[in-house]
Short mmCIF file of N, CA and C in Angstrom, two decimals:
data_model
loop_
_atom_site.label_atom_id
_atom_site.label_comp_id
_atom_site.label_asym_id
_atom_site.label_seq_id
_atom_site.Cartn_x
_atom_site.Cartn_y
_atom_site.Cartn_z
N GLY A 1 -138.91 91.32 138.35
CA GLY A 1 -138.98 90.09 137.76
C GLY A 1 -138.62 89.96 136.33
N ASN A 2 -138.20 91.17 135.72
CA ASN A 2 -137.73 91.06 134.29
C ASN A 2 -136.38 90.51 134.02
N ARG A 3 -136.12 90.00 132.96
CA ARG A 3 -134.73 89.58 132.54
C ARG A 3 -133.99 91.03 132.19
N PRO A 4 -132.69 90.94 132.42
CA PRO A 4 -131.89 92.17 132.13
C PRO A 4 -132.06 92.77 130.73
N GLY A 5 -132.26 91.96 129.69
CA GLY A 5 -132.64 92.44 128.32
C GLY A 5 -133.74 93.27 128.25
N ILE A 6 -134.88 92.93 129.03
CA ILE A 6 -136.11 93.79 129.06
C ILE A 6 -135.90 95.00 129.81
N ILE A 7 -135.09 94.94 130.87
CA ILE A 7 -134.75 96.05 131.64
C ILE A 7 -134.02 97.10 130.83
N VAL A 8 -133.16 96.56 130.10
CA VAL A 8 -132.22 97.44 129.23
C VAL A 8 -133.27 98.25 128.23
N LYS A 9 -134.15 97.52 127.59
CA LYS A 9 -135.03 98.23 126.59
C LYS A 9 -135.95 99.33 127.29
N GLN A 10 -136.30 98.96 128.63
CA GLN A 10 -137.16 99.84 129.39
C GLN A 10 -136.44 101.03 129.79
N LEU A 11 -135.07 101.04 130.10
CA LEU A 11 -134.23 102.03 130.57
C LEU A 11 -134.10 102.96 129.33
N GLN A 12 -133.82 102.34 128.13
CA GLN A 12 -133.50 103.11 126.96
C GLN A 12 -134.86 104.00 126.53
N GLU A 13 -135.92 103.27 126.72
CA GLU A 13 -137.18 104.04 126.29
C GLU A 13 -137.53 105.12 127.31
N ARG A 14 -137.49 104.81 128.61
CA ARG A 14 -137.95 105.73 129.62
C ARG A 14 -137.00 106.87 129.80
N TYR A 15 -135.64 106.63 129.74
CA TYR A 15 -134.63 107.61 130.15
C TYR A 15 -133.83 107.95 128.98
N GLN A 16 -134.08 107.65 127.71
CA GLN A 16 -133.34 107.89 126.55
C GLN A 16 -131.83 107.69 126.71
N LEU A 17 -131.43 106.43 127.24
CA LEU A 17 -130.00 106.15 127.45
C LEU A 17 -129.59 105.23 126.35
N THR A 18 -128.22 105.30 126.10
CA THR A 18 -127.61 104.47 125.15
C THR A 18 -127.80 103.13 125.63
N GLN A 19 -127.56 102.09 124.63
CA GLN A 19 -127.70 100.81 124.95
C GLN A 19 -126.57 100.36 125.96
N SER A 20 -125.41 100.81 125.70
CA SER A 20 -124.32 100.46 126.59
C SER A 20 -124.48 100.92 128.00
N ARG A 21 -124.96 102.11 128.18
CA ARG A 21 -125.27 102.66 129.54
C ARG A 21 -126.36 101.91 130.20
N ALA A 22 -127.42 101.62 129.43
CA ALA A 22 -128.59 100.91 129.97
C ALA A 22 -128.16 99.48 130.31
N LYS A 23 -127.36 98.79 129.56
CA LYS A 23 -126.78 97.52 129.98
C LYS A 23 -125.99 97.61 131.36
N LEU A 24 -125.15 98.62 131.42
CA LEU A 24 -124.35 98.77 132.62
C LEU A 24 -125.26 98.92 133.99
N ILE A 25 -126.20 99.80 133.77
CA ILE A 25 -127.17 100.08 134.88
C ILE A 25 -128.04 98.75 135.14
N ALA A 26 -128.50 98.10 134.16
CA ALA A 26 -129.33 96.87 134.32
C ALA A 26 -128.44 95.78 134.99
N ARG A 27 -127.33 95.59 134.46
CA ARG A 27 -126.35 94.61 135.04
C ARG A 27 -126.04 94.90 136.60
N ASP A 28 -125.69 96.17 136.86
CA ASP A 28 -125.32 96.47 138.12
C ASP A 28 -126.53 96.45 139.14
N GLN A 29 -127.61 96.95 138.75
CA GLN A 29 -128.76 96.83 139.63
C GLN A 29 -129.44 95.36 139.77
N THR A 30 -129.34 94.62 138.77
CA THR A 30 -129.61 93.22 139.06
C THR A 30 -128.70 92.56 139.90
N SER A 31 -127.52 92.76 139.91
CA SER A 31 -126.41 92.21 140.78
C SER A 31 -126.71 92.60 142.20
N LYS A 32 -127.08 93.89 142.31
CA LYS A 32 -127.42 94.33 143.75
C LYS A 32 -128.56 93.71 144.32
N ILE A 33 -129.68 93.54 143.56
CA ILE A 33 -130.94 92.88 143.94
C ILE A 33 -130.67 91.52 144.31
N ASN A 34 -129.84 90.83 143.44
CA ASN A 34 -129.53 89.33 143.64
C ASN A 34 -128.71 89.21 144.98
N SER A 35 -127.73 90.11 145.24
CA SER A 35 -126.99 90.06 146.42
C SER A 35 -127.87 90.36 147.63
N GLY A 36 -128.70 91.37 147.67
CA GLY A 36 -129.65 91.52 148.73
C GLY A 36 -130.45 90.35 148.94
N LEU A 37 -131.08 89.66 148.03
CA LEU A 37 -131.84 88.51 148.14
C LEU A 37 -131.07 87.35 148.80
N SER A 38 -129.87 87.18 148.41
CA SER A 38 -128.86 86.12 148.89
C SER A 38 -128.70 86.33 150.43
N GLU A 39 -128.51 87.68 150.73
CA GLU A 39 -128.23 88.01 152.16
C GLU A 39 -129.62 87.66 152.96
N ARG A 40 -130.55 88.00 152.51
CA ARG A 40 -131.90 87.83 153.28
C ARG A 40 -132.21 86.32 153.40
N ARG A 41 -131.92 85.59 152.30
CA ARG A 41 -132.28 84.09 152.35
C ARG A 41 -131.28 83.45 153.42
N GLN A 42 -129.96 83.75 153.25
CA GLN A 42 -129.11 83.24 154.33
C GLN A 42 -129.40 83.55 155.71
N LYS A 43 -129.70 84.72 155.98
CA LYS A 43 -130.18 85.16 157.43
C LYS A 43 -131.39 84.34 157.73
N ALA A 44 -132.33 84.30 156.89
CA ALA A 44 -133.65 83.56 157.23
C ALA A 44 -133.38 82.07 157.46
N ALA A 45 -132.42 81.65 156.82
CA ALA A 45 -132.05 80.12 157.06
C ALA A 45 -131.12 79.96 158.15
N GLY A 46 -130.87 80.96 158.85
CA GLY A 46 -130.15 80.87 160.15
C GLY A 46 -128.62 81.05 160.09
N PHE A 47 -128.22 81.46 158.96
CA PHE A 47 -126.79 81.69 158.66
C PHE A 47 -126.25 83.12 159.23
N GLU A 48 -125.38 83.01 160.17
CA GLU A 48 -124.88 84.31 160.85
C GLU A 48 -123.56 84.74 160.01
N TYR A 49 -122.90 83.80 159.36
CA TYR A 49 -121.63 84.17 158.84
C TYR A 49 -121.77 83.96 157.20
N PHE A 50 -120.84 84.55 156.57
CA PHE A 50 -120.63 84.39 155.19
C PHE A 50 -119.20 84.45 154.88
N GLN A 51 -118.72 83.79 153.72
CA GLN A 51 -117.48 83.88 153.19
C GLN A 51 -117.41 84.82 152.06
N TRP A 52 -116.49 85.72 152.07
CA TRP A 52 -116.41 86.66 150.78
C TRP A 52 -115.73 85.88 149.72
N ILE A 53 -116.34 85.71 148.67
CA ILE A 53 -115.69 84.92 147.48
C ILE A 53 -115.67 86.00 146.29
N ASP A 54 -114.60 86.19 145.80
CA ASP A 54 -114.24 87.10 144.63
C ASP A 54 -114.36 86.42 143.35
N SER A 55 -114.29 87.01 142.25
CA SER A 55 -114.44 86.38 140.89
C SER A 55 -113.10 85.79 140.41
N SER A 56 -112.01 86.13 141.12
CA SER A 56 -110.65 85.53 140.88
C SER A 56 -110.21 85.83 139.37
N ASP A 57 -110.37 87.07 139.01
CA ASP A 57 -109.85 87.52 137.71
C ASP A 57 -109.25 88.93 137.96
N GLN A 58 -108.78 89.48 136.80
CA GLN A 58 -107.97 90.67 136.88
C GLN A 58 -108.86 91.89 137.17
N ARG A 59 -110.25 91.79 136.90
CA ARG A 59 -111.06 92.83 137.03
C ARG A 59 -111.63 93.17 138.51
N VAL A 60 -111.27 92.15 139.44
CA VAL A 60 -111.68 92.17 140.82
C VAL A 60 -110.92 93.36 141.43
N ARG A 61 -111.59 94.24 142.17
CA ARG A 61 -110.95 95.27 143.05
C ARG A 61 -109.92 94.75 143.98
N SER A 62 -108.92 95.32 144.19
CA SER A 62 -107.96 94.92 145.08
C SER A 62 -108.43 94.75 146.53
N GLU A 63 -109.33 95.77 146.79
CA GLU A 63 -109.91 95.87 148.13
C GLU A 63 -110.76 94.62 148.43
N HIS A 64 -111.55 94.05 147.32
CA HIS A 64 -112.44 92.97 147.35
C HIS A 64 -111.46 91.65 147.49
N VAL A 65 -110.38 91.60 146.79
CA VAL A 65 -109.41 90.52 146.95
C VAL A 65 -108.95 90.37 148.28
N GLU A 66 -108.64 91.55 148.96
CA GLU A 66 -108.18 91.62 150.40
C GLU A 66 -109.23 91.12 151.33
N PHE A 67 -110.52 91.45 151.03
CA PHE A 67 -111.70 90.99 151.91
C PHE A 67 -111.71 89.42 151.80
N ALA A 68 -111.64 88.97 150.61
CA ALA A 68 -111.72 87.46 150.45
C ALA A 68 -110.53 86.75 150.99
N ARG A 69 -109.28 87.39 151.16
CA ARG A 69 -108.18 86.65 151.68
C ARG A 69 -107.81 86.99 153.21
N ARG A 70 -108.52 87.99 153.76
CA ARG A 70 -108.17 88.38 154.97
C ARG A 70 -108.56 87.32 156.06
N GLN A 71 -107.58 87.13 156.93
CA GLN A 71 -107.83 86.16 158.03
C GLN A 71 -108.52 86.86 159.23
N THR A 72 -109.75 86.46 159.48
CA THR A 72 -110.47 87.10 160.47
C THR A 72 -110.58 86.05 161.61
N LYS A 73 -111.24 86.52 162.70
CA LYS A 73 -111.30 85.59 163.84
C LYS A 73 -112.27 84.30 163.58
N TYR A 74 -112.89 84.54 162.40
CA TYR A 74 -113.91 83.45 162.16
C TYR A 74 -113.24 82.48 161.05
N GLY A 75 -112.31 82.91 160.41
CA GLY A 75 -111.65 82.12 159.25
C GLY A 75 -111.33 83.03 158.05
N ARG A 76 -110.67 82.46 157.04
CA ARG A 76 -110.26 83.35 155.96
C ARG A 76 -111.34 83.79 155.08
N GLY A 77 -111.53 85.16 155.11
CA GLY A 77 -112.58 85.69 154.35
C GLY A 77 -113.98 85.56 154.91
N ILE A 78 -114.05 85.16 156.14
CA ILE A 78 -115.32 84.88 156.76
C ILE A 78 -115.79 86.07 157.77
N TYR A 79 -116.99 86.48 157.62
CA TYR A 79 -117.47 87.65 158.24
C TYR A 79 -118.94 87.32 158.87
N ARG A 80 -119.40 88.11 159.79
CA ARG A 80 -120.66 87.89 160.31
C ARG A 80 -121.53 88.93 159.44
N TRP A 81 -122.74 88.53 159.19
CA TRP A 81 -123.59 89.41 158.41
C TRP A 81 -123.88 90.82 159.15
N ASP A 82 -123.86 90.74 160.46
CA ASP A 82 -124.09 92.02 161.24
C ASP A 82 -122.79 92.76 161.44
N ASP A 83 -121.67 92.29 160.81
CA ASP A 83 -120.44 92.91 161.03
C ASP A 83 -119.48 92.59 159.64
N PRO A 84 -120.05 93.25 158.56
CA PRO A 84 -119.14 92.91 157.37
C PRO A 84 -118.00 93.90 157.22
N PRO A 85 -117.01 93.52 156.42
CA PRO A 85 -115.74 94.40 156.36
C PRO A 85 -116.22 95.85 155.86
N LYS A 86 -115.34 96.84 156.17
CA LYS A 86 -115.59 98.13 155.86
C LYS A 86 -114.67 98.52 154.67
N ASN A 87 -115.20 99.29 153.78
CA ASN A 87 -114.34 99.63 152.58
C ASN A 87 -113.43 100.83 152.99
N SER A 88 -112.72 101.39 152.04
CA SER A 88 -111.71 102.42 152.48
C SER A 88 -112.24 103.79 152.91
N LYS A 89 -113.57 103.81 152.66
CA LYS A 89 -114.24 104.98 153.34
C LYS A 89 -114.82 104.68 154.65
N GLY A 90 -114.67 103.49 155.09
CA GLY A 90 -115.20 103.09 156.50
C GLY A 90 -116.58 102.66 156.43
N ILE A 91 -117.20 102.47 155.21
CA ILE A 91 -118.64 101.97 155.07
C ILE A 91 -118.64 100.43 155.11
N PRO A 92 -119.46 99.69 155.86
CA PRO A 92 -119.67 98.45 155.73
C PRO A 92 -120.05 97.98 154.35
N LEU A 93 -119.53 96.90 153.91
CA LEU A 93 -119.81 96.37 152.53
C LEU A 93 -119.98 94.95 152.43
N THR A 94 -121.02 94.44 151.72
CA THR A 94 -121.23 92.90 151.47
C THR A 94 -120.92 92.65 150.07
N PRO A 95 -120.67 91.46 149.75
CA PRO A 95 -120.44 90.96 148.45
C PRO A 95 -121.56 91.34 147.42
N GLY A 96 -121.18 91.94 146.39
CA GLY A 96 -122.28 92.22 145.41
C GLY A 96 -122.81 93.62 145.56
N GLU A 97 -122.54 94.29 146.58
CA GLU A 97 -123.11 95.61 146.94
C GLU A 97 -122.49 96.69 146.25
N ASP A 98 -121.20 96.62 146.06
CA ASP A 98 -120.42 97.63 145.39
C ASP A 98 -120.81 97.89 144.01
N TYR A 99 -120.46 99.03 143.40
CA TYR A 99 -120.77 99.28 142.00
C TYR A 99 -120.01 98.30 141.18
N GLN A 100 -120.81 97.56 140.23
CA GLN A 100 -120.27 96.48 139.35
C GLN A 100 -119.51 95.33 139.93
N CYS A 101 -119.92 95.03 141.34
CA CYS A 101 -119.20 94.09 142.02
C CYS A 101 -119.69 92.63 141.54
N ARG A 102 -118.91 91.74 141.30
CA ARG A 102 -119.31 90.36 140.99
C ARG A 102 -118.98 89.35 142.03
N CYS A 103 -118.67 89.78 143.22
CA CYS A 103 -118.42 88.90 144.42
C CYS A 103 -119.66 88.28 144.90
N THR A 104 -119.47 87.12 145.55
CA THR A 104 -120.77 86.56 146.20
C THR A 104 -120.34 86.11 147.64
N ALA A 105 -121.40 85.81 148.30
CA ALA A 105 -121.39 85.42 149.78
C ALA A 105 -121.76 83.97 149.84
N ARG A 106 -120.69 83.15 150.19
CA ARG A 106 -121.05 81.62 150.56
C ARG A 106 -121.51 81.60 152.00
N PRO A 107 -122.63 80.96 152.21
CA PRO A 107 -123.05 80.76 153.62
C PRO A 107 -122.18 79.95 154.38
N VAL A 108 -121.82 80.24 155.62
CA VAL A 108 -121.05 79.48 156.46
C VAL A 108 -121.75 79.15 157.74
N PRO A 109 -121.97 77.80 157.83
CA PRO A 109 -122.57 77.26 159.11
C PRO A 109 -121.82 77.58 160.29
N SER A 110 -122.36 77.80 161.49
CA SER A 110 -121.81 78.06 162.66
C SER A 110 -120.72 77.07 163.07
N PHE A 111 -121.04 75.68 162.74
CA PHE A 111 -120.15 74.63 163.16
C PHE A 111 -118.86 74.77 162.52
N GLU A 112 -118.74 75.32 161.24
CA GLU A 112 -117.42 75.55 160.72
C GLU A 112 -116.60 76.69 161.38
N ILE A 113 -117.37 77.64 161.91
CA ILE A 113 -116.72 78.66 162.74
C ILE A 113 -116.11 78.09 163.98
N GLU A 114 -116.87 77.23 164.62
CA GLU A 114 -116.41 76.75 165.89
C GLU A 114 -115.14 75.86 165.58
N LYS A 115 -114.93 75.18 164.39
CA LYS A 115 -113.85 74.57 164.21
C LYS A 115 -112.56 75.25 163.96
N SER A 116 -112.81 76.48 163.39
CA SER A 116 -111.69 77.34 163.09
C SER A 116 -111.10 78.07 164.27
N LYS A 117 -111.83 78.06 165.31
CA LYS A 117 -111.47 78.88 166.62
C LYS A 117 -110.29 78.09 167.36
#
């Protein structure tokens, strides 16, 4: 429940990290937590599908751009929570889960999927 700034200080004190390293870890882990919470909330609200949204800048991994633009059987960049895209190592991946990922998952209602079929 702490802000990233407080987490940075705690990491520095506890693990003797540099400020830049502590910031990187705090930002990455906060993003992962928020991504996981978003997934849980969407599933709890009944959303079976999500659209992969990238940050639309030069820092986005090419693989994540491809996930966002891929035409799936559900629509452009749309996946089921129980069947996310797989990364180059064959591991299922959701937005925000990868190291320093800034992508997000837009909930997609089932009626949108039915329209695109």
